[in-house]
CSV table of C-alpha atoms in Angstrom, one decimal:
chain,number,residue,atom,x,y,z
A,58,MET,CA,0.0,0.0,0.0
A,59,GLN,CA,1.0,3.6,-0.4
A,60,LEU,CA,1.4,5.7,2.7
A,61,ASP,CA,-1.0,8.6,3.2
A,62,LEU,CA,1.5,11.5,3.9
A,63,ARG,CA,0.7,15.2,4.4
A,64,PRO,CA,3.4,17.8,4.7
A,65,LEU,CA,4.1,19.6,8.1
A,66,ASN,CA,6.5,22.1,6.5
A,67,THR,CA,7.3,22.7,2.8
A,68,ARG,CA,11.0,21.7,3.4
A,69,PHE,CA,10.7,18.7,5.7
A,70,GLY,CA,8.4,16.6,7.9
A,71,VAL,CA,5.2,14.7,7.1
A,72,GLU,CA,2.2,13.4,9.1
A,73,VAL,CA,1.4,9.7,8.4
A,74,PHE,CA,-2.2,8.7,8.4
A,75,GLY,CA,-3.9,5.4,8.7
A,76,ILE,CA,-1.2,3.4,10.6
A,77,ASP,CA,-1.8,1.8,14.0
A,78,LEU,CA,1.8,1.3,15.3
A,79,ALA,CA,0.6,-0.9,18.2
A,80,GLN,CA,-0.3,-3.5,15.6
A,81,PRO,CA,2.5,-5.6,13.9
A,82,LEU,CA,3.9,-4.0,10.8
A,83,ASP,CA,4.7,-6.2,7.8
A,84,ALA,CA,8.1,-5.8,6.2
A,85,GLU,CA,6.7,-3.9,3.2
A,86,THR,CA,4.8,-1.3,5.3
A,87,PHE,CA,7.8,-0.7,7.5
A,88,ASP,CA,10.0,-0.4,4.5
A,89,ARG,CA,7.7,2.4,3.2
A,90,ILE,CA,7.8,4.1,6.6
A,91,GLU,CA,11.6,3.9,6.7
A,92,LYS,CA,11.9,5.3,3.2
A,93,ALA,CA,9.5,8.2,4.0
A,94,PHE,CA,11.6,8.9,7.1
A,95,ASP,CA,14.9,9.1,5.2
A,96,GLU,CA,13.3,11.4,2.7
A,97,HIS,CA,11.4,13.7,5.0
A,98,SER,CA,13.5,13.6,8.2
A,99,LEU,CA,10.5,13.8,10.5
A,100,LEU,CA,7.4,11.6,10.8
A,101,LEU,CA,4.3,12.3,12.9
A,102,PHE,CA,1.8,9.6,13.9
A,103,ARG,CA,-1.2,10.8,15.9
A,104,GLY,CA,-3.5,8.9,18.1
A,105,GLN,CA,-1.2,6.0,19.0
A,106,THR,CA,-1.8,3.6,21.8
A,107,LEU,CA,1.7,2.1,22.2
A,108,ASP,CA,2.7,0.6,25.6
A,109,GLU,CA,6.3,0.5,26.6
A,110,ASN,CA,6.9,-2.9,24.9
A,111,ASP,CA,5.4,-1.6,21.7
A,112,HIS,CA,7.5,1.5,21.8
A,113,VAL,CA,10.7,-0.4,22.3
A,114,ALA,CA,9.8,-3.0,19.6
A,115,LEU,CA,9.0,-0.4,17.0
A,116,SER,CA,12.2,1.5,17.8
A,117,ARG,CA,14.3,-1.6,17.3
A,118,ARG,CA,13.0,-1.9,13.7
A,119,PHE,CA,15.1,1.2,13.0
A,120,GLY,CA,18.2,-0.1,14.7
A,121,THR,CA,20.0,-1.0,18.0
A,122,LEU,CA,18.8,1.1,20.9
A,123,GLN,CA,21.0,3.3,23.2
A,124,SER,CA,20.7,3.5,27.0
A,125,HIS,CA,21.1,7.1,28.0
A,126,VAL,CA,23.9,8.3,30.4
A,127,LEU,CA,21.4,9.7,32.9
A,128,LYS,CA,20.5,6.3,34.4
A,129,PRO,CA,18.1,7.6,37.2
A,130,TYR,CA,15.7,8.7,34.5
A,131,LEU,CA,15.3,5.5,32.6
A,132,SER,CA,12.2,3.3,32.7
A,133,SER,CA,12.4,0.6,35.4
A,134,GLU,CA,10.9,-1.9,32.9
A,135,HIS,CA,12.9,-0.8,29.8
A,136,PRO,CA,16.3,0.8,30.2
A,137,GLU,CA,16.1,1.9,26.6
A,138,LEU,CA,13.2,4.3,27.4
A,139,LEU,CA,14.2,7.7,28.7
A,140,VAL,CA,11.5,9.4,30.8
A,141,LEU,CA,11.0,13.1,30.2
A,142,SER,CA,8.6,14.5,32.7
A,143,ASN,CA,7.9,17.2,35.3
A,144,ILE,CA,5.9,14.8,37.5
A,145,GLU,CA,7.2,14.2,41.0
A,146,ASP,CA,6.7,11.2,43.3
A,147,ASN,CA,7.1,12.0,47.0
A,148,GLY,CA,9.0,15.1,46.1
A,149,GLN,CA,11.4,13.3,43.7
A,150,ALA,CA,11.6,13.9,40.0
A,151,THR,CA,10.3,10.9,38.0
A,152,GLY,CA,12.0,12.1,34.8
A,153,ILE,CA,14.0,14.9,33.3
A,154,GLY,CA,11.9,18.0,33.6
A,155,ASP,CA,13.9,20.4,31.6
A,156,ALA,CA,15.1,18.3,28.7
A,157,GLY,CA,16.0,19.8,25.4
A,158,GLN,CA,15.2,23.4,26.1
A,159,ILE,CA,18.2,24.6,24.0
A,160,TRP,CA,18.4,23.9,20.3
A,161,HIS,CA,20.3,20.6,19.8
A,162,ALA,CA,20.6,17.3,17.9
A,163,ASP,CA,20.4,14.3,20.1
A,164,THR,CA,23.8,12.8,21.1
A,165,SER,CA,25.9,15.0,18.7
A,166,TYR,CA,28.4,14.9,21.6
A,167,VAL,CA,29.4,11.2,21.0
A,168,GLU,CA,31.7,10.0,18.2
A,169,THR,CA,28.8,8.2,16.4
A,170,PRO,CA,25.6,10.2,17.0
A,171,CYS,CA,22.4,8.3,17.1
A,172,ARG,CA,20.4,7.9,13.9
A,173,CYS,CA,17.0,8.9,15.2
A,174,SER,CA,14.8,9.4,18.2
A,175,LEU,CA,11.2,8.3,18.8
A,176,LEU,CA,9.3,10.5,21.3
A,177,LEU,CA,5.8,9.4,22.5
A,178,GLY,CA,3.5,11.9,24.3
A,179,ARG,CA,1.8,10.1,27.1
A,180,GLU,CA,0.5,13.0,29.2
A,181,ILE,CA,0.3,16.5,27.7
A,182,PRO,CA,-0.5,19.8,29.5
A,183,GLU,CA,-4.2,20.8,28.8
A,184,PRO,CA,-4.4,23.6,26.3
A,185,ARG,CA,-6.2,26.9,27.2
A,186,GLY,CA,-8.3,27.7,24.2
A,187,ASP,CA,-5.9,27.9,21.2
A,188,ARG,CA,-2.8,28.1,23.5
A,189,THR,CA,-0.9,24.9,23.9
A,190,PHE,CA,2.0,24.1,26.3
A,191,GLY,CA,5.1,22.0,26.0
A,192,ASP,CA,5.4,22.3,22.3
A,193,THR,CA,8.5,21.0,20.5
A,194,VAL,CA,10.1,23.0,17.7
A,195,PHE,CA,12.0,21.3,14.9
A,196,LEU,CA,14.3,22.7,12.2
A,197,SER,CA,15.8,21.2,9.1
A,198,ALA,CA,19.5,21.6,9.2
A,199,ALA,CA,19.7,20.0,5.8
A,200,ALA,CA,17.3,22.6,4.2
A,201,ALA,CA,19.3,25.3,6.0
A,202,TYR,CA,22.5,24.1,4.5
A,203,ASP,CA,20.9,23.9,1.0
A,204,ALA,CA,20.0,27.6,1.3
A,205,LEU,CA,23.5,28.8,2.1
A,206,PRO,CA,25.4,30.8,-0.5
A,207,GLU,CA,27.9,28.7,-2.4
A,208,GLU,CA,30.8,30.7,-1.0
A,209,ARG,CA,29.7,30.0,2.5
A,210,LYS,CA,29.3,26.3,1.8
A,211,ALA,CA,32.9,26.3,0.4
A,212,SER,CA,34.2,28.0,3.5
A,213,LEU,CA,32.6,25.5,5.9
A,214,ALA,CA,33.6,22.4,3.9
A,215,ARG,CA,36.6,21.3,5.9
A,216,LEU,CA,35.9,22.8,9.4
A,217,THR,CA,35.3,20.8,12.5
A,218,ALA,CA,33.9,21.7,15.9
A,219,PRO,CA,34.0,20.1,19.4
A,220,HIS,CA,30.6,18.9,20.9
A,221,SER,CA,30.4,18.5,24.7
A,222,PHE,CA,27.6,17.1,26.8
A,223,ILE,CA,29.4,18.2,29.9
A,224,HIS,CA,29.3,21.8,28.6
A,225,TYR,CA,25.6,21.5,28.1
A,226,TYR,CA,25.0,20.0,31.5
A,227,LYS,CA,26.9,22.8,33.2
A,228,LEU,CA,25.0,25.3,31.1
A,229,LYS,CA,21.7,23.9,32.3
A,230,GLN,CA,22.9,24.1,35.9
A,231,ALA,CA,24.0,27.7,35.5
A,232,GLN,CA,20.5,28.5,34.2
A,233,GLY,CA,18.9,27.2,37.4
A,234,SER,CA,18.3,23.5,36.6
A,235,ASN,CA,18.0,21.2,39.7
A,236,ARG,CA,19.9,18.4,38.0
A,237,PRO,CA,22.5,16.9,40.3
A,238,ASP,CA,26.2,17.1,39.3
A,239,LEU,CA,27.5,14.5,36.9
A,240,THR,CA,29.6,11.8,38.6
A,241,LYS,CA,33.1,11.3,37.4
A,242,GLU,CA,31.9,8.0,35.9
A,243,GLN,CA,29.2,9.8,33.9
A,244,GLU,CA,31.6,12.4,32.7
A,245,SER,CA,34.0,9.7,31.5
A,246,GLU,CA,31.2,8.3,29.3
A,247,VAL,CA,30.8,11.5,27.4
A,248,PRO,CA,34.2,13.2,26.6
A,249,PRO,CA,34.1,16.0,24.1
A,250,VAL,CA,34.3,14.9,20.4
A,251,ASP,CA,35.0,16.7,17.2
A,252,GLN,CA,32.3,16.7,14.4
A,253,PRO,CA,32.3,18.1,10.9
A,254,VAL,CA,30.6,21.5,10.7
A,255,VAL,CA,28.9,20.3,7.5
A,256,LEU,CA,28.0,16.6,7.7
A,257,PRO,CA,26.9,14.4,4.8
A,258,HIS,CA,24.1,12.2,6.1
A,259,PRO,CA,25.6,8.7,6.6
A,260,ILE,CA,22.5,7.1,5.0
A,261,THR,CA,21.2,9.5,2.4
A,262,GLY,CA,24.3,11.5,1.7
A,263,ARG,CA,22.4,14.8,2.0
A,264,LYS,CA,24.5,17.5,3.7
A,265,ALA,CA,23.4,19.4,6.8
A,266,ILE,CA,24.8,22.1,9.1
A,267,TYR,CA,26.0,20.1,12.2
A,268,VAL,CA,26.6,22.6,15.0
A,269,ASN,CA,24.1,23.5,17.7
A,270,PRO,CA,23.9,25.9,20.7
A,271,SER,CA,23.7,23.1,23.3
A,272,TYR,CA,26.9,21.3,22.6
A,273,THR,CA,29.0,23.4,20.3
A,274,THR,CA,31.0,26.3,21.7
A,275,THR,CA,33.8,27.0,19.2
A,276,ILE,CA,35.3,26.1,15.8
A,277,ASN,CA,38.5,24.2,15.6
A,278,ALA,CA,41.4,26.0,13.7
A,279,LEU,CA,39.7,29.4,14.0
A,280,PRO,CA,40.5,32.1,16.5
A,281,GLU,CA,38.0,32.1,19.4
A,282,ALA,CA,36.3,35.4,18.4
A,283,GLU,CA,36.1,34.3,14.7
A,284,GLY,CA,34.7,30.9,15.6
A,285,ARG,CA,32.1,32.4,17.9
A,286,ALA,CA,31.0,34.8,15.3
A,287,LEU,CA,30.6,32.0,12.7
A,288,LEU,CA,28.6,29.9,15.1
A,289,ASP,CA,26.3,32.8,15.9
A,290,GLU,CA,25.8,33.3,12.1
A,291,LEU,CA,25.0,29.7,11.6
A,292,PHE,CA,22.7,29.5,14.6
A,293,ALA,CA,20.7,32.5,13.4
A,294,HIS,CA,20.4,31.0,9.9
A,295,LEU,CA,19.2,27.6,11.2
A,296,VAL,CA,16.2,29.0,12.9
A,297,LYS,CA,14.8,31.1,10.0
A,298,PRO,CA,11.1,30.4,9.8
A,299,ALA,CA,11.4,28.6,6.4
A,300,PHE,CA,13.3,25.8,8.0
A,301,VAL,CA,11.1,25.4,11.2
A,302,TYR,CA,8.1,23.3,12.2
A,303,ARG,CA,6.4,23.8,15.6
A,304,HIS,CA,4.7,20.6,16.9
A,305,LYS,CA,1.7,21.1,19.2
A,306,TRP,CA,1.5,17.8,21.2
A,307,ARG,CA,-1.6,15.7,21.7
A,308,PRO,CA,-1.7,12.6,23.9
A,309,GLY,CA,-0.8,9.6,21.7
A,310,ASP,CA,1.4,11.5,19.3
A,311,LEU,CA,4.6,9.7,18.2
A,312,VAL,CA,7.2,11.8,16.5
A,313,ILE,CA,10.3,10.3,14.9
A,314,TRP,CA,13.1,12.6,13.9
A,315,ASP,CA,16.5,12.3,12.1
A,316,ASN,CA,19.3,13.5,14.3
A,317,TYR,CA,21.6,14.1,11.3
A,318,ALA,CA,19.2,16.2,9.3
A,319,THR,CA,17.2,18.0,12.1
A,320,GLN,CA,17.6,19.8,15.4
A,321,HIS,CA,14.9,20.5,18.0
A,322,LEU,CA,13.9,22.6,21.0
A,323,ALA,CA,11.5,21.8,23.8
A,324,ILE,CA,9.4,24.7,25.0
A,325,GLY,CA,9.3,24.7,28.8
A,326,ASP,CA,6.2,27.0,29.3
A,327,TYR,CA,4.3,24.8,31.8
A,328,ALA,CA,4.6,23.8,35.4
A,329,LEU,CA,2.8,21.6,37.9
A,330,PRO,CA,-0.1,21.0,38.2
A,331,GLN,CA,0.2,20.9,34.4
A,332,ARG,CA,1.6,17.4,33.9
A,333,ARG,CA,3.8,16.3,31.0
A,334,LEU,CA,5.1,12.8,30.5
A,335,MET,CA,7.0,11.6,27.5
A,336,HIS,CA,9.0,8.5,26.6
A,337,ARG,CA,11.9,8.6,24.2
A,338,THR,CA,14.0,5.9,22.6
A,339,THR,CA,17.2,6.6,20.8
A,340,VAL,CA,18.3,4.5,17.8
A,341,LEU,CA,22.0,4.0,17.1
A,342,LEU,CA,23.5,4.2,13.6
A,343,ARG,CA,23.8,1.0,11.6
A,344,ASP,CA,27.2,-0.4,11.0
A,345,ASP,CA,27.2,0.4,7.2
A,346,ALA,CA,26.3,4.0,7.9
A,347,LYS,CA,28.8,4.2,10.7
A,348,ALA,CA,31.5,3.2,8.3
A,349,ARG,CA,30.5,6.0,5.9
A,350,LEU,CA,30.5,8.5,8.9
A,351,ASP,CA,34.0,7.3,9.9
A,352,GLU,CA,35.2,7.8,6.3
A,353,THR,CA,33.9,11.4,6.4
A,354,ARG,CA,35.6,12.1,9.6
A,355,ARG,CA,38.9,10.7,8.5
A,356,ALA,CA,38.9,12.8,5.3
A,357,LEU,CA,38.9,15.9,7.5
A,358,VAL,CA,41.9,15.0,9.7
């Protein structure tokens, strides 16, 4: 069958209609979903009734799953599920309450960033009239790259930049987050890594701008002030309205996004008693795609 797809933005993202992801997907249907994902970078499925087992099983169709470094916020039943929530149990946080509130691509701070993330909305703050809360904003870093002038593309071609989870974590604490300090063991799991400033997608080959405000603070081989100015220019370009889609969550929404082609930002405009509970899985890159990524990185050394 052909998928019923409707655009979310003229540059990227589609809503998929008529698919119940809690039911087994035959190989042909999943193949069509995966092809649509690689083409459009973001898929939305509304009205889903996935339990934790279903969520994990579907995610594994895309690849091997990652267990997040923040172990206290993983599901007790499925360590592959990261809990994003502002809900408390006896005064203790049950999930990460301030996740993703700075533009970022998931796990760009590791040598081989994850392929994609699957985020399921289980509890969503009630809207007030037309006003929604806890939206997530996505941008197409691939479309943003395509729109750059050719001379700017040429100037970025061989640049690299360090990405650091530790920098992000300390930035969040400085902004007032109540996250506890990372342990030395946790810090050792996420040392800074260099990534290409322009990264060809390891599956599709399409190039994207691969720096973000959460994890990238400088450009290698450039003086600090020049590197900072270039990052500020790229960050401003990435968030131009033409490249952006704002998702207004409903309970049962599942959004799947490509972490090589997109970035995202969570809007933290809600607080208890408004409850928000999300489950996220993170899918690692397949070995064949990882080999292409390694080749890209070696070419820049």
